PDB file of C-alpha atoms in Angstrom:
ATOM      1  CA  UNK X 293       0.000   0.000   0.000  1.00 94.00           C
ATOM      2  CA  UNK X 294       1.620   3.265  -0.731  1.00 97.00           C
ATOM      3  CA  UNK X 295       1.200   6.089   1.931  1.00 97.00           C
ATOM      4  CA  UNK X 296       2.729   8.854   0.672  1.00 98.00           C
ATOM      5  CA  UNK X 297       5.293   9.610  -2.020  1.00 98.00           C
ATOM      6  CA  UNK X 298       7.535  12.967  -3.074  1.00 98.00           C
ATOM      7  CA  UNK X 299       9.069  13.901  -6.468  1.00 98.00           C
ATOM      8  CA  UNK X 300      12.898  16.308  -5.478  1.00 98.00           C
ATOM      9  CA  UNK X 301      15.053  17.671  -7.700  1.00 97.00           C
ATOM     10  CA  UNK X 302      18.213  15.567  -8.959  1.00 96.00           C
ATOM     11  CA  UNK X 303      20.564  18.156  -8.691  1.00 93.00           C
ATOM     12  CA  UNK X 304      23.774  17.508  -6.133  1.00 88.00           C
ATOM     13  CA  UNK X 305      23.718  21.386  -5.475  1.00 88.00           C
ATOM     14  CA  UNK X 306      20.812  20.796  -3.067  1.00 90.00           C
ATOM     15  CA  UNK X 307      23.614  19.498  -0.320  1.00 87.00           C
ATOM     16  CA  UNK X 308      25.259  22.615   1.381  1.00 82.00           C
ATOM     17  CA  UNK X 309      28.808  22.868   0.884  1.00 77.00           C
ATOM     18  CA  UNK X 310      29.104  21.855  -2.604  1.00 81.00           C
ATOM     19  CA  UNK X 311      28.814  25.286  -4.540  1.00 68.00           C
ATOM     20  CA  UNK X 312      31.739  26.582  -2.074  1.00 57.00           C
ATOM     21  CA  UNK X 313      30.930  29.460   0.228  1.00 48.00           C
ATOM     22  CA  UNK X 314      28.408  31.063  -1.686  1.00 56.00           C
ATOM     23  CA  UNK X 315      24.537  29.714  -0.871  1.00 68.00           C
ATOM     24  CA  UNK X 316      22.627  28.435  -4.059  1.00 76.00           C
ATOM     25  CA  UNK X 317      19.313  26.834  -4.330  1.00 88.00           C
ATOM     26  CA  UNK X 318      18.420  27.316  -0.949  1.00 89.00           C
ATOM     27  CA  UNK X 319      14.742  27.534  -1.538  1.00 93.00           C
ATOM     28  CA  UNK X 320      14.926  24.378  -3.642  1.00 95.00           C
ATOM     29  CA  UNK X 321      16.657  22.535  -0.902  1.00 93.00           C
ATOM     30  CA  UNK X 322      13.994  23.772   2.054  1.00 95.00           C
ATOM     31  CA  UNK X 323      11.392  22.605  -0.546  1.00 97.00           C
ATOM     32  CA  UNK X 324      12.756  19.274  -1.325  1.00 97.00           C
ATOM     33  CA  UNK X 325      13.424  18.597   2.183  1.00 96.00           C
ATOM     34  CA  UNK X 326       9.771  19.577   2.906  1.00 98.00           C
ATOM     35  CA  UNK X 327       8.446  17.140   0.735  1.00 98.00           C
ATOM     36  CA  UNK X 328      10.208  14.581   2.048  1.00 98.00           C
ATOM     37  CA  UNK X 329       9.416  15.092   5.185  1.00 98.00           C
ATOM     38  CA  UNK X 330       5.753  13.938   4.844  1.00 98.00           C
ATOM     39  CA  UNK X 331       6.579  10.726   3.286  1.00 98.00           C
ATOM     40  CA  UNK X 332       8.886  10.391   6.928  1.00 97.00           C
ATOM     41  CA  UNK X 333       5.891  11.713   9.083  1.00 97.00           C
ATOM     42  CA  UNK X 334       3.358   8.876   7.902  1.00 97.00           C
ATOM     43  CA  UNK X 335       6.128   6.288   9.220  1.00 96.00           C
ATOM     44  CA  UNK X 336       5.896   3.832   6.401  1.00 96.00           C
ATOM     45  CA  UNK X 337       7.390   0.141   6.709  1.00 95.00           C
ATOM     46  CA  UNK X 338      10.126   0.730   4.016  1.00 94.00           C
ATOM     47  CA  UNK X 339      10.976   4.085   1.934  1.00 95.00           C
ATOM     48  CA  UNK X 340      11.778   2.909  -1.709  1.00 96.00           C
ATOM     49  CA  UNK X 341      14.351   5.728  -3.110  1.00 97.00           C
ATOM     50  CA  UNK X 342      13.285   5.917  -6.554  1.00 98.00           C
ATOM     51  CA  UNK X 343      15.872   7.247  -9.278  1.00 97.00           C
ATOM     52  CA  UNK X 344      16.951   7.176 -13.026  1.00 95.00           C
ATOM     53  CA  UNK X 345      19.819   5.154 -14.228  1.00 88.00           C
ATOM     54  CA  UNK X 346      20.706   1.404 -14.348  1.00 86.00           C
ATOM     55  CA  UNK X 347      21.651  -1.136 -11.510  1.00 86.00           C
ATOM     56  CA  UNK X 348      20.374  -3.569  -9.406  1.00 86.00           C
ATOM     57  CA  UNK X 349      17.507  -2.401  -6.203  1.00 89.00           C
ATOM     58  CA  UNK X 350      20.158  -2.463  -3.045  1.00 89.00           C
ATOM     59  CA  UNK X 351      19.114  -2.816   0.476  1.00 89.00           C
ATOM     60  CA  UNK X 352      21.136  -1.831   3.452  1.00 81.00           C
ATOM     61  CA  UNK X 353      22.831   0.753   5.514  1.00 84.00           C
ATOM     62  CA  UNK X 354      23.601   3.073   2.909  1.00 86.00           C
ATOM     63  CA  UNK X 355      26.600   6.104   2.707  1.00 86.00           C
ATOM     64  CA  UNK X 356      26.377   8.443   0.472  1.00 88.00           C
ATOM     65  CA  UNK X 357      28.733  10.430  -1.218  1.00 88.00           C
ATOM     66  CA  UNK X 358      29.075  12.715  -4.259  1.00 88.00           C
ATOM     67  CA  UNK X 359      32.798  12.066  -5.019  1.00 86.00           C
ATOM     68  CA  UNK X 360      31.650  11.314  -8.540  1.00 85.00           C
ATOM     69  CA  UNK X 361      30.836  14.466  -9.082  1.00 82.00           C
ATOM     70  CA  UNK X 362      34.248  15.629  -8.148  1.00 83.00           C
ATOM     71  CA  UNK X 363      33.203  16.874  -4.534  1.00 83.00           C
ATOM     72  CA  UNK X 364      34.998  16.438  -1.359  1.00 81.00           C
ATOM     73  CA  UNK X 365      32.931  14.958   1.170  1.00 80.00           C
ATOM     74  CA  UNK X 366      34.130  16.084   3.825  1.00 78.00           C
ATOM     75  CA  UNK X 367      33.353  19.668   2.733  1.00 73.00           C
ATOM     76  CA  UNK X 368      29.512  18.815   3.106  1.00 75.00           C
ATOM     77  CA  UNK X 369      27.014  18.905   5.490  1.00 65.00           C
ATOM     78  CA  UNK X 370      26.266  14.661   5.551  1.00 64.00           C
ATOM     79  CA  UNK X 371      25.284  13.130   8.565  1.00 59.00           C
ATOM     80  CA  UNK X 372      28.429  11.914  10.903  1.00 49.00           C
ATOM     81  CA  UNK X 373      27.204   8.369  10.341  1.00 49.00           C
ATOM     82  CA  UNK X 374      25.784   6.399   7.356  1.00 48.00           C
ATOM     83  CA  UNK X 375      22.478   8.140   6.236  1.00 56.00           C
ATOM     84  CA  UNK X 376      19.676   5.532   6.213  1.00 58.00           C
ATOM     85  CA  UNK X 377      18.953   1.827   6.792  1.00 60.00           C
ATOM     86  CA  UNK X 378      20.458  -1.141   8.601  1.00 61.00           C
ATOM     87  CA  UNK X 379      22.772  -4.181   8.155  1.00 69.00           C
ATOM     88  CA  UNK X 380      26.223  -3.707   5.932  1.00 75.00           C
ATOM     89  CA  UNK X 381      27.596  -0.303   4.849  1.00 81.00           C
ATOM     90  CA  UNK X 382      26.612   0.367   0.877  1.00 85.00           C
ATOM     91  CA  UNK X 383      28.839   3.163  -0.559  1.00 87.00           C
ATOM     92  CA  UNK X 384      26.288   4.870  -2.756  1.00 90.00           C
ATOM     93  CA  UNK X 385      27.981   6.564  -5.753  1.00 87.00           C
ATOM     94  CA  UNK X 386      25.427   7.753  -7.937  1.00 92.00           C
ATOM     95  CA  UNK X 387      24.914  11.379  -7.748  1.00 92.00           C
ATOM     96  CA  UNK X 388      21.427  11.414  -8.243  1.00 95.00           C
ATOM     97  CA  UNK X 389      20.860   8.234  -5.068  1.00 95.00           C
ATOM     98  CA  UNK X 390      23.008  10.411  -3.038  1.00 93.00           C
ATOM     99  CA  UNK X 391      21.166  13.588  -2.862  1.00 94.00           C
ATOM    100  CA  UNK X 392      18.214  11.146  -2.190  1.00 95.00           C
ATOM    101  CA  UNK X 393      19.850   9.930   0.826  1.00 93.00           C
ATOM    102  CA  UNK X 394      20.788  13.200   2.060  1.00 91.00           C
ATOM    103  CA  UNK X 395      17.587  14.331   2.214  1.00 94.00           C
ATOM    104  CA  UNK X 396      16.264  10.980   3.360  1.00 93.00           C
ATOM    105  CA  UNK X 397      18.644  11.682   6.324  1.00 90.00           C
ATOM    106  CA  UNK X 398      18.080  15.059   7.007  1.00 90.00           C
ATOM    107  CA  UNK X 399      14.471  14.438   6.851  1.00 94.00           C
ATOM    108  CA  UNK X 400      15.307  12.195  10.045  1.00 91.00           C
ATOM    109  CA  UNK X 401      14.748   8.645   8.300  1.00 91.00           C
ATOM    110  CA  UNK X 402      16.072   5.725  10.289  1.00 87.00           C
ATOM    111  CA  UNK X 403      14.171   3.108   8.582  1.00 89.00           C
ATOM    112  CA  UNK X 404      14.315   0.472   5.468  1.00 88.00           C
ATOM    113  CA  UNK X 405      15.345   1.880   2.424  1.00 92.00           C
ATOM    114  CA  UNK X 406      15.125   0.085  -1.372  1.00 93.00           C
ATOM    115  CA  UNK X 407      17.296   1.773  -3.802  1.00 95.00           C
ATOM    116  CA  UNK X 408      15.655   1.415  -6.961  1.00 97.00           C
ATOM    117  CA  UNK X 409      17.115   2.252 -10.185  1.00 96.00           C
ATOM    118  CA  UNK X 410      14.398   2.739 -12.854  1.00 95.00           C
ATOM    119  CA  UNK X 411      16.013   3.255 -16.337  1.00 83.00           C
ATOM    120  CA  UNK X 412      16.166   1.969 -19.337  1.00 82.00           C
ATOM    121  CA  UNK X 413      12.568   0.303 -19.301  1.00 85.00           C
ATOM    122  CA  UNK X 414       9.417   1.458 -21.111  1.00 93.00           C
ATOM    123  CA  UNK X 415       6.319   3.323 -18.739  1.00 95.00           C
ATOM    124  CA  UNK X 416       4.278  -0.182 -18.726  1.00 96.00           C
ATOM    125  CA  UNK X 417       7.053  -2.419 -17.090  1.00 96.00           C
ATOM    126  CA  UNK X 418       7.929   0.942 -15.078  1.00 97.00           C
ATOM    127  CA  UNK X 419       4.342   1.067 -13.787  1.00 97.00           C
ATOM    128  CA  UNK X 420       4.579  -2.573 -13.243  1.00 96.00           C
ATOM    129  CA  UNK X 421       7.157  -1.784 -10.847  1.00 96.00           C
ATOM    130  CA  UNK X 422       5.908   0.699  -8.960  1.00 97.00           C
ATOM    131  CA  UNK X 423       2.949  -1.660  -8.084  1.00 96.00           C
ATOM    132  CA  UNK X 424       5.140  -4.467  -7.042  1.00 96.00           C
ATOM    133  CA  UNK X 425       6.759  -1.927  -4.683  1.00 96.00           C
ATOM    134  CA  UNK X 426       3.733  -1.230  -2.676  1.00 96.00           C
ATOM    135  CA  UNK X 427       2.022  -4.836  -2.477  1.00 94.00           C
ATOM    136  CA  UNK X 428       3.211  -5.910   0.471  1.00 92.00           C
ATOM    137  CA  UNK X 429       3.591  -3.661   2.863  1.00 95.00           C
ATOM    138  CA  UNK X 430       2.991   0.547   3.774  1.00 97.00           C
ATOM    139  CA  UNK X 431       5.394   2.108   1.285  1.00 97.00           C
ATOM    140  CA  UNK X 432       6.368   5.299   0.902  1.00 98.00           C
ATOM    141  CA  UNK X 433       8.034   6.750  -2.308  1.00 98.00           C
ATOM    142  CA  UNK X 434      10.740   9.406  -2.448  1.00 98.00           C
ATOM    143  CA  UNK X 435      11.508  10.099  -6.441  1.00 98.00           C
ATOM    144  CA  UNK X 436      14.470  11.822  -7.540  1.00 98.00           C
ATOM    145  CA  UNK X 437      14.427  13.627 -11.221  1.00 98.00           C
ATOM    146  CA  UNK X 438      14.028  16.980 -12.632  1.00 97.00           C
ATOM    147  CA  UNK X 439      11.849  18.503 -15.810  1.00 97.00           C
ATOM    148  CA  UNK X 440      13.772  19.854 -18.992  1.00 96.00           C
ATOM    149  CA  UNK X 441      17.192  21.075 -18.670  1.00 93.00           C
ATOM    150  CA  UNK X 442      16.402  22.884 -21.753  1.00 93.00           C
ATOM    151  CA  UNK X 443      15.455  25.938 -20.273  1.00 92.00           C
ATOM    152  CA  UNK X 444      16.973  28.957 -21.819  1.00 83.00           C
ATOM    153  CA  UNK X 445      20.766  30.459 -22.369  1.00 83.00           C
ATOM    154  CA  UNK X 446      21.520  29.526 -18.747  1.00 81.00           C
ATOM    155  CA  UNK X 447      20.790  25.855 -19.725  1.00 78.00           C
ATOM    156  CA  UNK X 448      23.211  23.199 -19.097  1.00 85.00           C
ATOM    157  CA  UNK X 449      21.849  21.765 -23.087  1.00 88.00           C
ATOM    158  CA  UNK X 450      20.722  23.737 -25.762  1.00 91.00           C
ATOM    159  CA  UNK X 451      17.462  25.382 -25.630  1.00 91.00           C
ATOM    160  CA  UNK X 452      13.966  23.643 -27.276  1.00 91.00           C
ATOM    161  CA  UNK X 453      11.097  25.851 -27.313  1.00 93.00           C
ATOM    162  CA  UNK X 454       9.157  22.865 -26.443  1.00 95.00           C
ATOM    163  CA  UNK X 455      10.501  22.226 -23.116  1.00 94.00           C
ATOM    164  CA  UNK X 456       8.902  25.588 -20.991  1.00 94.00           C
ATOM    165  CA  UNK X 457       5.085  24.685 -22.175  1.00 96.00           C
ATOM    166  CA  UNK X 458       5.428  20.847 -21.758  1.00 97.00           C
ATOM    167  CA  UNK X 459       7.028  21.599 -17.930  1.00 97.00           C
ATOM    168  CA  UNK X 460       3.972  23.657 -16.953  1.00 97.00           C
ATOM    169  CA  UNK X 461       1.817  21.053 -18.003  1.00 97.00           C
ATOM    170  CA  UNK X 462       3.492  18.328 -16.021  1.00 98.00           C
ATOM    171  CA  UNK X 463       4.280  20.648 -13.264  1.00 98.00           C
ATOM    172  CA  UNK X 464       0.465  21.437 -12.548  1.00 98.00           C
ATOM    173  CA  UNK X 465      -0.420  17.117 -13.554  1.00 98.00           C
ATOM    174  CA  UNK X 466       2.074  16.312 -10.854  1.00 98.00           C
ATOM    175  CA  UNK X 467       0.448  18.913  -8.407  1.00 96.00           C
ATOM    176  CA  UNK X 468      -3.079  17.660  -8.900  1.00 95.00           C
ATOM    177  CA  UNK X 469      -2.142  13.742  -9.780  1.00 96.00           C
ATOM    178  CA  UNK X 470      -5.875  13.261  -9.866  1.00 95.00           C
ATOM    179  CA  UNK X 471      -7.125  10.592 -12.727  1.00 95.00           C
ATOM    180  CA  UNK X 472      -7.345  12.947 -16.056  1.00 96.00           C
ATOM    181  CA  UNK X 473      -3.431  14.459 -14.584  1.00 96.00           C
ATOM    182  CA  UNK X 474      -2.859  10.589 -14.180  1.00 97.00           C
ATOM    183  CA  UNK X 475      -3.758   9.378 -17.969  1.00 97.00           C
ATOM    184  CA  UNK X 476      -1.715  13.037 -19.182  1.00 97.00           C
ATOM    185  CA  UNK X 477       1.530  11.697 -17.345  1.00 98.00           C
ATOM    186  CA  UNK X 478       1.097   8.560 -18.439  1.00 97.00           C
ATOM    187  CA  UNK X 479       0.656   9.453 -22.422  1.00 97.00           C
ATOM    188  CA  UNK X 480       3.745  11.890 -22.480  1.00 97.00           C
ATOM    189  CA  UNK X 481       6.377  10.027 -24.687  1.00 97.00           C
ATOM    190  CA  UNK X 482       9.423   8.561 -23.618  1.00 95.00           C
ATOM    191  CA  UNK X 483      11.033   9.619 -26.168  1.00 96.00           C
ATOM    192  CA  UNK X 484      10.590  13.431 -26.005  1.00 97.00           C
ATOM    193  CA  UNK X 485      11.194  13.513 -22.462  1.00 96.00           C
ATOM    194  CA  UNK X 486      14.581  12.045 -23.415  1.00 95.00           C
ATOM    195  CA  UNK X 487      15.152  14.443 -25.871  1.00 96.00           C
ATOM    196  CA  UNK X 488      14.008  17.299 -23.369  1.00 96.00           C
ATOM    197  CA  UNK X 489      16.295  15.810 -20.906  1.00 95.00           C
ATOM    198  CA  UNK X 490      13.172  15.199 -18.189  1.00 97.00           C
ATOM    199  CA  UNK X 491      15.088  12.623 -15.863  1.00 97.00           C
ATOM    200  CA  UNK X 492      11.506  12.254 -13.705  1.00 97.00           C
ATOM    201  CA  UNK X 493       9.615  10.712 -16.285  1.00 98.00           C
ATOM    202  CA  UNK X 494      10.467   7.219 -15.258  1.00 97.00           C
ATOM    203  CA  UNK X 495      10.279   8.204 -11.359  1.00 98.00           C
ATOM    204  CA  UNK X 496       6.682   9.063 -12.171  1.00 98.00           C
ATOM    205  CA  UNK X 497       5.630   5.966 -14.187  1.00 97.00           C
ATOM    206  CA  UNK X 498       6.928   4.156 -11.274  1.00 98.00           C
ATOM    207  CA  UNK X 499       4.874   6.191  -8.989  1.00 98.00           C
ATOM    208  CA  UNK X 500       1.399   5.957 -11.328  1.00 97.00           C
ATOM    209  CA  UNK X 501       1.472   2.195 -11.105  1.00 97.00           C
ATOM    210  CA  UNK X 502       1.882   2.661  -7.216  1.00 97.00           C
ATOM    211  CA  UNK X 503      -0.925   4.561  -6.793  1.00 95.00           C
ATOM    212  CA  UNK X 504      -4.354   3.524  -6.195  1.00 82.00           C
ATOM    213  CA  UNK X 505      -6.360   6.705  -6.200  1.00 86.00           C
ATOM    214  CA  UNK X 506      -6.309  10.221  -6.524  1.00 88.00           C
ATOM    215  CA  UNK X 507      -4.230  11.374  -3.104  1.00 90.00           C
ATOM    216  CA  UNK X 508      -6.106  12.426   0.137  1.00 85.00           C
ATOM    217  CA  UNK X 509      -3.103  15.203   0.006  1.00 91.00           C
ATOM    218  CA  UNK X 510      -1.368  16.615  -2.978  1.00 94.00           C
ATOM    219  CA  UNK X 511       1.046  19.572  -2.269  1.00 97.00           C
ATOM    220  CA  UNK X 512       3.793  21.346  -4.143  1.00 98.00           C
ATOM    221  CA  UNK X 513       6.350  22.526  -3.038  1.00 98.00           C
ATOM    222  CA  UNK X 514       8.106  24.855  -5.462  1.00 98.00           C
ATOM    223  CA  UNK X 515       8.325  24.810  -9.109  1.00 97.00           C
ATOM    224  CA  UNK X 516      11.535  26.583 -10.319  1.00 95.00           C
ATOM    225  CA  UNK X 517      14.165  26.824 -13.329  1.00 93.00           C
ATOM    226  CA  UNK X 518      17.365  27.708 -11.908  1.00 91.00           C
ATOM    227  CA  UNK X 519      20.157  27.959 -13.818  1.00 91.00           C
ATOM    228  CA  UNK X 520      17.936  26.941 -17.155  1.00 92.00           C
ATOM    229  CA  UNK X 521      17.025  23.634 -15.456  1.00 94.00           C
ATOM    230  CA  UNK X 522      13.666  22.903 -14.672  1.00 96.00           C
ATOM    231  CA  UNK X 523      12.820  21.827 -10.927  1.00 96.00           C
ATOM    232  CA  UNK X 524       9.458  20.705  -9.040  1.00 98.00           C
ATOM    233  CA  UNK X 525       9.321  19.576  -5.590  1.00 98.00           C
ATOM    234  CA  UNK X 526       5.831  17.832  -4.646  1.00 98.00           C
ATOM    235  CA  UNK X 527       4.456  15.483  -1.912  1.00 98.00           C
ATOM    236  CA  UNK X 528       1.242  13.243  -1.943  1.00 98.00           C
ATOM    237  CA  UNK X 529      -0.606  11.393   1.035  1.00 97.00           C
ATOM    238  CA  UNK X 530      -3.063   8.733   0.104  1.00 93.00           C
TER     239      UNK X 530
END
């Protein structure tokens, strides 16, 4: 049964210390952090840390760090002690997992944790997934991706005229996720959310086949472009 879930942006700038002295995205981080806070305060069996990329789903006691990314951790402000979960240390590499974590942790999460990579798999085998996660047991979902990074000259890719209106659209489908927002998320294409670089589009096909009606809560949290990259941070209760 899935209890609550939150969508947070991907990028590793929401840990403090890694843009250097000078404070960036701090209203994305207080956002993200908000959001996944309410998937902590309905104390859910397990927490299944949903994210793009390949790899196996890893259980444990998980440490994150964001060395791949060329960062120092021991400039940042991680927890003195591995983040999340229990039995045998996991080093968690992947940038994406590891901002995840961090919030996971400074959301105050002591619990189980699934890491789940979701990529490379079409949206009916990803929905597939995301109701196999929630069968068993009280589930929450924490979902790590961002909209287009196609946003204007600040962009980290070029710009595609395509990629404001779309983000609007799934922006408000996302804050609503009631059945007609439902069927729109589930019909955008896989491939032009690939070519608008949307790394939450497989995040959220997990999350439709997890859900079983509209939420009891839907709130967002922010919606925001920063540096040409589009960002949403949203939580749901059911």
């Amino acid at each position: 049964m899935l209890v609550a879930a939150a969508l947070v942006p991907p990028t590793a700038l929401l840990v403090p210390g890694v843009s250097g002295v000078r404070e960036v995205l701090a209203a994305e981080r207080r956002a993200a952090l908000g959001a996944v806070r309410v998937v902590v305060s309905t104390r859910p069996d397990v927490v299944a840390l949903v994210v793009p990329g390949a790899g196996p789903v890893r259980v444990g006691r998980m440490r994150p760090t964001l060395a791949a990314a060329g960062v120092d951790d021991a400039d940042l402000g991680w927890p003195s002690r591995p983040t999340v979960g229990a039995g045998r240390v996991l080093v968690v590499d992947d940038v994406t997992a590891a901002v995840g974590l961090f919030l996971l942790g400074r959301a105050g999460w002591r619990g189980v944790v699934e890491l789940v990579p979701v990529g490379g798999a079409g949206g009916a085998m990803l929905r597939m997934k995301g109701d196999e996660l929630v069968r068993e047991r009280p589930t929450g979902l924490v979902l790590v991706g961002g909209l287009s990074a196609r946003h204007g000259p600040e962009g980290p890719l070029p710009t595609d005229d395509r990629a404001a209106p779309l983000d609007d659209v799934i922006a408000a489908d996302l804050g609503d996720l009631d059945e007609p927002a439902r069927a729109r998320l589930t019909a955008v294409p896989s491939r032009l959310a690939g070519t608008l670089e949307i790394s939450a589009w497989a995040p959220w096909q997990v999350l439709l086949g997890a859900v079983g009606g509209d939420p009891l809560g839907a709130t967002t949290h922010r919606v925001s472009a920063p540096f040409g990259a589009a960002y949403v941070a949203v939580s749901w209760q059911w």
